[in-house]
Amino acid sequence: MILSIESSCDDSSIAITEIGSKKLIFHKRVSQALQHSQYGGVVPELASRLHTEALPKILEETKRYFKEIKAVAVTNEPGLVVTLLEGVTMAKALSISLGVPLIGVNHLKGHIYSTFIEKEAKLPTLVLLLSGGHTQLIEVESWNRFQVVASTLDDSLGESFDKVAKMLGLGYPGGVPIENLAKEGDAMRFDFPVPLSQSPKMAFSYSGLKNSVRLEIEKGDKKNLQFQRDISASFQRVATAHIVQKLKKYLKTSNRFRTLSIVGGVSANRYIFKEISKVAKKFGVEEVISPKMEFTSDNGAMIGRYGIELFQNKVFTPLEDLDVKSRNSL
Ligand code: KG4
Ligand code: ZN
């Protein structure tokens, strides 16, 4: 079995996965969303302190499997340095006391493998990684070949949901409340411009849209429920149209991939999943997949799942080399 730890942002999570069968034996995730909500975003020092409380408690529950652990996998990049250190320090201590190797896991590769939890990997696939930290279109050829086709120039899609929610006074994180409000809203009431619609660039950008939304919110009554619904629906429509437009552009010139995986926290959004699926299928993609709902946001199971790929390919990280990094591409 492999024990895996995730602490890159505001979720403390540990999983134990059987290496051969990929079966998830244990998985627990403690979200800190509530504690950060009043600040409208993640406060790194608070997050770090909450990890020191939650991680040992979760680890305690896994003690009965210790004899069967063959390696410890841990997220070491990218993320908040002070929170990554919590998981990495625990992983190092475990590796020493259990006498097993360490595996440093890139968080983004973990998200990419979140659709393969308890399954064999099906590659190649095109991936849309839509999270709080990233917005990327990635060609994934094999366990160690990742090619980023487009990234965001500024904010990520998840971040833009969080910022719009904050402007409306809805707390953090903003994805779920905005999606829910949008269901009852008039998506055509506000005609926000679609980002980079005139640009040939294969890139994403959300800061301009966020500013257009801010100007409308300043003009309106942000306490009014119908106003909140219409802002949410209009914002979500345009934010999605931007992804759809760039994906269409990509698929027009490349039809190599039969599957598209949409991963990361924002993949929980059913409107976005539906709209992207429609265009992908129109342009020849046969299957559009996303992780099970419980694995869309940050979790230890996805770190374990990609950790298994590294274990089976004998990619270990010597204790003295395992360092944390805040930014990292694939
Ligand atoms: O992948 P994730 O858990 O953390 C990062 O690695 O960043 O993604 C968190 C992001 C947050 O910005 C959150 O608002 C967004 O995912 N999110 C959603 C939804 N659920 C979570 N965004 C839109 N619609 C949702 N239903
Ligand atoms: Zn994440």
Short mmCIF file of C-alpha atoms and ligand atoms in Angstrom, two decimals:
data_model
loop_
_atom_site.label_atom_id
_atom_site.label_comp_id
_atom_site.label_asym_id
_atom_site.label_seq_id
_atom_site.Cartn_x
_atom_site.Cartn_y
_atom_site.Cartn_z
CA MET A 1 0.00 0.00 0.00
CA ILE A 2 1.00 3.61 -0.50
CA LEU A 3 0.22 6.31 2.06
CA SER A 4 -0.36 9.77 0.54
CA ILE A 5 -0.62 13.23 2.05
CA GLU A 6 -2.08 16.45 0.62
CA SER A 7 -1.70 19.88 2.29
CA SER A 8 -1.02 22.29 -0.59
CA CYS A 9 -3.79 24.74 0.33
CA ASP A 10 -6.78 24.50 2.65
CA ASP A 11 -7.56 20.77 2.67
CA SER A 12 -5.79 18.33 4.99
CA SER A 13 -6.08 14.88 3.50
CA ILE A 14 -4.51 11.43 3.80
CA ALA A 15 -5.21 8.32 1.75
CA ILE A 16 -4.04 4.73 1.64
CA THR A 17 -4.21 2.96 -1.71
CA GLU A 18 -3.40 -0.61 -2.65
CA ILE A 19 -0.63 -0.39 -5.23
CA GLY A 20 -1.52 -3.35 -7.45
CA SER A 21 -5.31 -3.05 -7.53
CA LYS A 22 -5.44 0.79 -7.08
CA LYS A 23 -8.14 0.16 -4.49
CA LEU A 24 -8.67 3.00 -2.05
CA ILE A 25 -8.38 1.48 1.43
CA PHE A 26 -8.66 4.67 3.47
CA HIS A 27 -9.41 8.28 2.59
CA LYS A 28 -10.15 11.29 4.75
CA ARG A 29 -10.24 14.96 3.97
CA VAL A 30 -10.72 17.82 6.42
CA SER A 31 -11.64 21.08 4.71
CA GLN A 32 -10.73 24.40 6.30
CA ALA A 33 -13.13 26.37 4.08
CA LEU A 34 -15.31 27.45 6.99
CA GLN A 35 -12.39 28.92 8.94
CA HIS A 36 -11.15 30.91 5.93
CA SER A 37 -14.62 31.98 4.78
CA GLN A 38 -14.79 35.10 6.97
CA TYR A 39 -11.57 36.40 5.35
CA GLY A 40 -12.82 35.88 1.79
CA GLY A 41 -9.82 33.69 0.93
CA VAL A 42 -7.16 31.39 2.34
CA VAL A 43 -4.96 32.89 5.08
CA PRO A 44 -1.67 30.94 4.80
CA GLU A 45 -0.61 31.06 8.48
CA LEU A 46 -4.06 30.01 9.65
CA ALA A 47 -4.08 27.21 7.06
CA SER A 48 -0.70 25.98 8.24
CA ARG A 49 -1.83 25.90 11.87
CA LEU A 50 -5.01 24.03 10.98
CA HIS A 51 -2.98 21.40 9.08
CA THR A 52 -0.85 20.78 12.20
CA GLU A 53 -4.07 20.01 14.05
CA ALA A 54 -5.83 17.94 11.40
CA LEU A 55 -3.06 15.88 9.79
CA PRO A 56 -1.89 14.01 12.94
CA LYS A 57 -5.52 13.24 13.84
CA ILE A 58 -6.15 11.70 10.41
CA LEU A 59 -2.82 9.86 10.50
CA GLU A 60 -3.77 8.28 13.82
CA GLU A 61 -6.65 6.52 12.03
CA THR A 62 -4.29 4.89 9.55
CA LYS A 63 -1.97 3.27 12.14
CA ARG A 64 -3.35 -0.22 11.60
CA TYR A 65 -2.07 -0.19 8.00
CA PHE A 66 1.49 0.95 8.82
CA LYS A 67 3.01 -2.55 8.45
CA GLU A 68 1.76 -2.74 4.87
CA ILE A 69 2.99 0.67 3.71
CA LYS A 70 5.62 0.44 0.96
CA ALA A 71 6.07 4.16 0.24
CA VAL A 72 4.91 7.62 1.37
CA ALA A 73 3.76 10.05 -1.32
CA VAL A 74 3.28 13.73 -0.57
CA THR A 75 2.37 16.90 -2.48
CA ASN A 76 5.50 19.07 -2.59
CA GLU A 77 4.60 21.50 -5.42
CA PRO A 78 2.89 23.79 -6.33
CA GLY A 79 1.03 25.37 -3.42
CA LEU A 80 1.46 27.54 -0.36
CA VAL A 81 4.96 26.98 1.02
CA VAL A 82 3.90 27.11 4.67
CA THR A 83 1.16 24.52 4.17
CA LEU A 84 3.15 22.23 1.84
CA LEU A 85 5.80 22.06 4.59
CA GLU A 86 3.29 20.53 6.99
CA GLY A 87 2.64 17.55 4.74
CA VAL A 88 6.25 17.19 3.64
CA THR A 89 7.58 17.22 7.22
CA MET A 90 5.06 14.56 8.22
CA ALA A 91 5.99 12.47 5.16
CA LYS A 92 9.71 12.68 5.96
CA ALA A 93 9.13 11.59 9.56
CA LEU A 94 6.97 8.68 8.38
CA SER A 95 9.51 7.63 5.78
CA ILE A 96 12.22 7.47 8.47
CA SER A 97 10.12 5.67 11.06
CA LEU A 98 8.57 3.14 8.64
CA GLY A 99 11.80 2.68 6.68
CA VAL A 100 10.09 3.23 3.30
CA PRO A 101 10.92 5.52 0.35
CA LEU A 102 9.49 8.98 -0.21
CA ILE A 103 7.74 10.16 -3.37
CA GLY A 104 7.26 13.89 -4.04
CA VAL A 105 4.09 14.45 -6.09
CA ASN A 106 3.19 17.43 -8.26
CA HIS A 107 -0.31 18.55 -7.22
CA LEU A 108 -1.37 19.22 -10.84
CA LYS A 109 -0.45 15.68 -11.90
CA GLY A 110 -2.48 14.50 -8.92
CA HIS A 111 -5.53 16.38 -10.29
CA ILE A 112 -4.91 14.90 -13.74
CA TYR A 113 -4.95 11.39 -12.23
CA SER A 114 -8.04 12.10 -10.10
CA THR A 115 -10.21 10.55 -12.84
CA PHE A 116 -8.20 7.31 -12.49
CA ILE A 117 -8.71 6.81 -8.74
CA GLU A 118 -9.52 3.09 -8.21
CA LYS A 119 -9.05 2.56 -11.96
CA GLU A 120 -6.38 1.87 -14.54
CA ALA A 121 -5.18 5.01 -16.32
CA LYS A 122 -6.54 5.53 -19.83
CA LEU A 123 -4.05 7.62 -21.82
CA PRO A 124 -3.53 9.65 -23.94
CA THR A 125 -6.10 12.25 -23.02
CA LEU A 126 -6.65 15.95 -23.37
CA VAL A 127 -7.10 17.61 -19.96
CA LEU A 128 -8.72 20.82 -18.85
CA LEU A 129 -7.39 21.60 -15.39
CA LEU A 130 -9.77 24.09 -13.81
CA SER A 131 -8.95 24.85 -10.19
CA GLY A 132 -8.43 27.67 -7.74
CA GLY A 133 -4.77 27.94 -8.68
CA HIS A 134 -4.71 26.89 -12.34
CA THR A 135 -6.55 27.09 -15.65
CA GLN A 136 -4.75 24.98 -18.21
CA LEU A 137 -5.32 22.93 -21.32
CA ILE A 138 -2.88 20.01 -21.28
CA GLU A 139 -2.03 17.17 -23.63
CA VAL A 140 -1.25 14.11 -21.55
CA GLU A 141 0.51 11.39 -23.53
CA SER A 142 1.70 9.12 -20.72
CA TRP A 143 2.53 9.12 -16.99
CA ASN A 144 5.55 11.37 -17.60
CA ARG A 145 4.66 13.30 -20.74
CA PHE A 146 2.59 16.43 -20.18
CA GLN A 147 2.40 19.29 -22.65
CA VAL A 148 0.70 22.51 -21.58
CA VAL A 149 -1.14 24.05 -24.56
CA ALA A 150 -2.73 27.04 -22.82
CA SER A 151 -2.49 28.67 -19.38
CA THR A 152 -4.03 31.70 -17.76
CA LEU A 153 -2.30 35.03 -18.14
CA ASP A 154 -3.65 36.25 -14.79
CA ASP A 155 -6.43 34.87 -12.56
CA SER A 156 -7.62 31.28 -12.66
CA LEU A 157 -11.23 30.29 -13.32
CA GLY A 158 -11.79 29.10 -9.72
CA GLU A 159 -10.24 32.28 -8.39
CA SER A 160 -12.62 34.39 -10.50
CA PHE A 161 -15.63 32.52 -9.00
CA ASP A 162 -14.16 33.20 -5.54
CA LYS A 163 -13.64 36.90 -6.29
CA VAL A 164 -17.14 37.43 -7.70
CA ALA A 165 -18.56 35.66 -4.64
CA LYS A 166 -16.50 37.88 -2.37
CA MET A 167 -17.75 41.03 -4.15
CA LEU A 168 -21.32 39.82 -3.58
CA GLY A 169 -20.55 39.14 0.10
CA LEU A 170 -21.01 35.36 -0.24
CA GLY A 171 -17.85 34.18 1.58
CA TYR A 172 -15.20 31.70 0.43
CA PRO A 173 -15.03 29.49 -1.59
CA GLY A 174 -17.34 31.01 -4.16
CA GLY A 175 -17.83 28.26 -6.73
CA VAL A 176 -20.81 26.48 -5.22
CA PRO A 177 -22.82 29.57 -4.18
CA ILE A 178 -22.33 31.19 -7.60
CA GLU A 179 -23.34 27.99 -9.42
CA ASN A 180 -26.45 27.70 -7.25
CA LEU A 181 -27.49 31.35 -7.64
CA ALA A 182 -26.92 31.11 -11.40
CA LYS A 183 -29.55 28.36 -11.69
CA GLU A 184 -32.31 30.92 -11.01
CA GLY A 185 -30.67 33.83 -12.81
CA ASP A 186 -31.02 35.56 -16.18
CA ALA A 187 -27.70 34.76 -17.88
CA MET A 188 -28.34 37.38 -20.59
CA ARG A 189 -29.05 40.32 -18.27
CA PHE A 190 -25.43 41.47 -18.21
CA ASP A 191 -23.49 41.40 -21.43
CA PHE A 192 -19.94 41.01 -20.12
CA PRO A 193 -17.30 40.79 -22.87
CA VAL A 194 -15.84 37.31 -23.48
CA PRO A 195 -12.11 37.49 -22.58
CA LEU A 196 -9.57 37.32 -25.45
CA SER A 197 -12.33 36.71 -27.98
CA GLN A 198 -10.52 38.81 -30.60
CA SER A 199 -7.09 37.41 -29.76
CA PRO A 200 -5.57 34.48 -31.65
CA LYS A 201 -3.61 33.56 -28.50
CA MET A 202 -4.12 30.13 -26.99
CA ALA A 203 -4.40 31.44 -23.46
CA PHE A 204 -6.94 32.20 -20.76
CA SER A 205 -7.57 35.41 -18.85
CA TYR A 206 -10.06 36.23 -16.12
CA SER A 207 -8.96 39.56 -14.64
CA GLY A 208 -10.83 41.66 -17.23
CA LEU A 209 -14.07 39.76 -16.72
CA LYS A 210 -13.70 40.13 -12.96
CA ASN A 211 -13.37 43.90 -13.41
CA SER A 212 -16.45 44.12 -15.67
CA VAL A 213 -18.41 42.22 -13.02
CA ARG A 214 -17.08 44.53 -10.31
CA LEU A 215 -18.33 47.62 -12.22
CA GLU A 216 -21.86 46.12 -12.52
CA ILE A 217 -21.90 45.14 -8.85
CA GLU A 218 -20.91 48.67 -7.85
CA LYS A 219 -23.83 50.07 -9.87
CA GLY A 220 -26.43 47.63 -8.53
CA ASP A 221 -27.90 46.46 -5.24
CA LYS A 222 -25.66 43.57 -4.23
CA LYS A 223 -27.99 42.54 -1.40
CA ASN A 224 -30.86 41.95 -3.84
CA LEU A 225 -31.30 38.22 -4.46
CA GLN A 226 -32.42 38.51 -8.09
CA PHE A 227 -29.49 40.84 -8.81
CA GLN A 228 -27.10 38.28 -7.27
CA ARG A 229 -28.68 35.52 -9.37
CA ASP A 230 -28.42 37.51 -12.61
CA ILE A 231 -24.82 38.57 -11.95
CA SER A 232 -23.89 34.94 -11.15
CA ALA A 233 -25.62 33.53 -14.23
CA SER A 234 -24.19 36.17 -16.58
CA PHE A 235 -20.68 35.81 -15.15
CA GLN A 236 -20.80 31.99 -15.30
CA ARG A 237 -22.07 32.09 -18.91
CA VAL A 238 -19.24 34.36 -20.08
CA ALA A 239 -16.53 32.62 -18.01
CA THR A 240 -17.58 29.34 -19.62
CA ALA A 241 -17.89 30.81 -23.12
CA HIS A 242 -14.22 31.82 -22.87
CA ILE A 243 -13.09 28.23 -22.16
CA VAL A 244 -15.43 26.89 -24.85
CA GLN A 245 -14.09 29.35 -27.43
CA LYS A 246 -10.45 28.45 -26.79
CA LEU A 247 -11.19 24.73 -26.66
CA LYS A 248 -13.02 24.98 -29.99
CA LYS A 249 -10.03 26.76 -31.47
CA TYR A 250 -7.74 23.97 -30.28
CA LEU A 251 -10.02 21.16 -31.48
CA LYS A 252 -10.37 22.72 -34.94
CA THR A 253 -6.67 22.15 -35.54
CA SER A 254 -6.09 18.99 -33.51
CA ASN A 255 -8.34 15.98 -33.28
CA ARG A 256 -5.81 13.53 -31.83
CA PHE A 257 -7.61 12.97 -28.55
CA ARG A 258 -10.65 10.75 -28.10
CA THR A 259 -11.13 11.73 -24.49
CA LEU A 260 -11.22 14.99 -22.60
CA SER A 261 -10.86 14.99 -18.80
CA ILE A 262 -12.07 18.03 -16.91
CA VAL A 263 -10.40 18.07 -13.49
CA GLY A 264 -9.84 20.38 -10.50
CA GLY A 265 -12.29 22.05 -8.11
CA VAL A 266 -14.28 23.80 -10.87
CA SER A 267 -15.01 20.47 -12.59
CA ALA A 268 -17.70 20.02 -9.92
CA ASN A 269 -19.71 22.71 -11.73
CA ARG A 270 -22.37 20.90 -13.78
CA TYR A 271 -23.16 23.86 -16.08
CA ILE A 272 -19.49 24.17 -17.06
CA PHE A 273 -19.14 20.40 -17.53
CA LYS A 274 -22.23 20.31 -19.78
CA GLU A 275 -21.24 23.28 -21.94
CA ILE A 276 -17.66 22.02 -22.45
CA SER A 277 -18.91 18.49 -23.18
CA LYS A 278 -21.25 19.80 -25.89
CA VAL A 279 -18.50 21.53 -27.83
CA ALA A 280 -15.97 18.73 -27.33
CA LYS A 281 -18.40 16.14 -28.71
CA LYS A 282 -19.25 18.38 -31.65
CA PHE A 283 -15.56 18.47 -32.54
CA GLY A 284 -14.95 14.73 -32.40
CA VAL A 285 -14.11 13.97 -28.76
CA GLU A 286 -15.86 10.69 -27.91
CA GLU A 287 -15.79 10.79 -24.16
CA VAL A 288 -15.72 13.63 -21.64
CA ILE A 289 -14.94 12.63 -18.08
CA SER A 290 -14.53 14.27 -14.69
CA PRO A 291 -13.60 12.82 -11.30
CA LYS A 292 -16.19 11.58 -8.83
CA MET A 293 -17.57 14.62 -7.00
CA GLU A 294 -15.59 13.88 -3.78
CA PHE A 295 -12.33 13.92 -5.77
CA THR A 296 -12.87 17.18 -7.70
CA SER A 297 -11.32 19.34 -4.98
CA ASP A 298 -7.94 18.77 -3.35
CA ASN A 299 -7.58 15.30 -1.83
CA GLY A 300 -5.01 12.72 -0.78
CA ALA A 301 -6.43 9.96 -2.97
CA MET A 302 -5.33 11.66 -6.21
CA ILE A 303 -1.82 12.16 -4.76
CA GLY A 304 -1.70 8.45 -3.96
CA ARG A 305 -3.01 7.54 -7.41
CA TYR A 306 -0.28 9.47 -9.22
CA GLY A 307 2.20 8.33 -6.53
CA ILE A 308 1.54 4.74 -7.68
CA GLU A 309 2.65 5.65 -11.22
CA LEU A 310 5.90 7.04 -9.80
CA PHE A 311 6.34 4.03 -7.48
CA GLN A 312 5.88 1.58 -10.33
CA ASN A 313 8.38 3.51 -12.43
CA LYS A 314 10.79 3.64 -9.48
CA VAL A 315 10.77 7.42 -9.22
CA PHE A 316 11.60 8.09 -5.57
CA THR A 317 12.75 11.34 -3.96
CA PRO A 318 15.69 11.06 -1.54
CA LEU A 319 14.79 12.61 1.81
CA GLU A 320 17.39 15.38 1.52
CA ASP A 321 16.15 16.33 -1.98
CA LEU A 322 12.46 16.62 -1.14
CA ASP A 323 11.82 20.34 -1.13
CA VAL A 324 8.66 22.43 -1.46
CA LYS A 325 7.96 24.88 -4.29
CA SER A 326 5.17 27.43 -4.54
CA ARG A 327 5.11 27.62 -8.36
CA ASN A 328 5.73 24.88 -10.79
CA SER A 329 4.67 23.99 -14.27
CA LEU A 330 4.11 20.39 -15.28
O1 KG4 B 1 -8.81 22.11 -7.11
P1 KG4 B 1 -9.21 22.92 -5.95
O2 KG4 B 1 -9.90 22.24 -4.80
O3 KG4 B 1 -7.99 23.69 -5.33
C1 KG4 B 1 -6.90 24.12 -6.08
O4 KG4 B 1 -5.99 23.30 -6.37
O5 KG4 B 1 -6.92 25.32 -6.42
O6 KG4 B 1 -10.13 24.10 -6.53
C2 KG4 B 1 -10.76 25.00 -5.69
C3 KG4 B 1 -11.55 25.99 -6.55
C4 KG4 B 1 -12.11 27.17 -5.77
O7 KG4 B 1 -11.76 28.35 -6.46
C5 KG4 B 1 -13.62 26.93 -5.82
O8 KG4 B 1 -14.40 28.10 -5.79
C6 KG4 B 1 -13.78 26.20 -7.12
O9 KG4 B 1 -12.66 25.33 -7.17
N1 KG4 B 1 -15.03 25.44 -7.19
C7 KG4 B 1 -16.02 25.71 -8.08
C8 KG4 B 1 -17.08 24.82 -7.78
N2 KG4 B 1 -16.69 24.03 -6.73
C9 KG4 B 1 -15.43 24.43 -6.39
N3 KG4 B 1 -16.11 26.62 -9.06
C10 KG4 B 1 -17.24 26.66 -9.79
N4 KG4 B 1 -18.30 25.87 -9.57
C11 KG4 B 1 -18.29 24.93 -8.57
N5 KG4 B 1 -19.32 24.15 -8.35
ZN ZN B 2 -5.93 21.55 -6.41
#
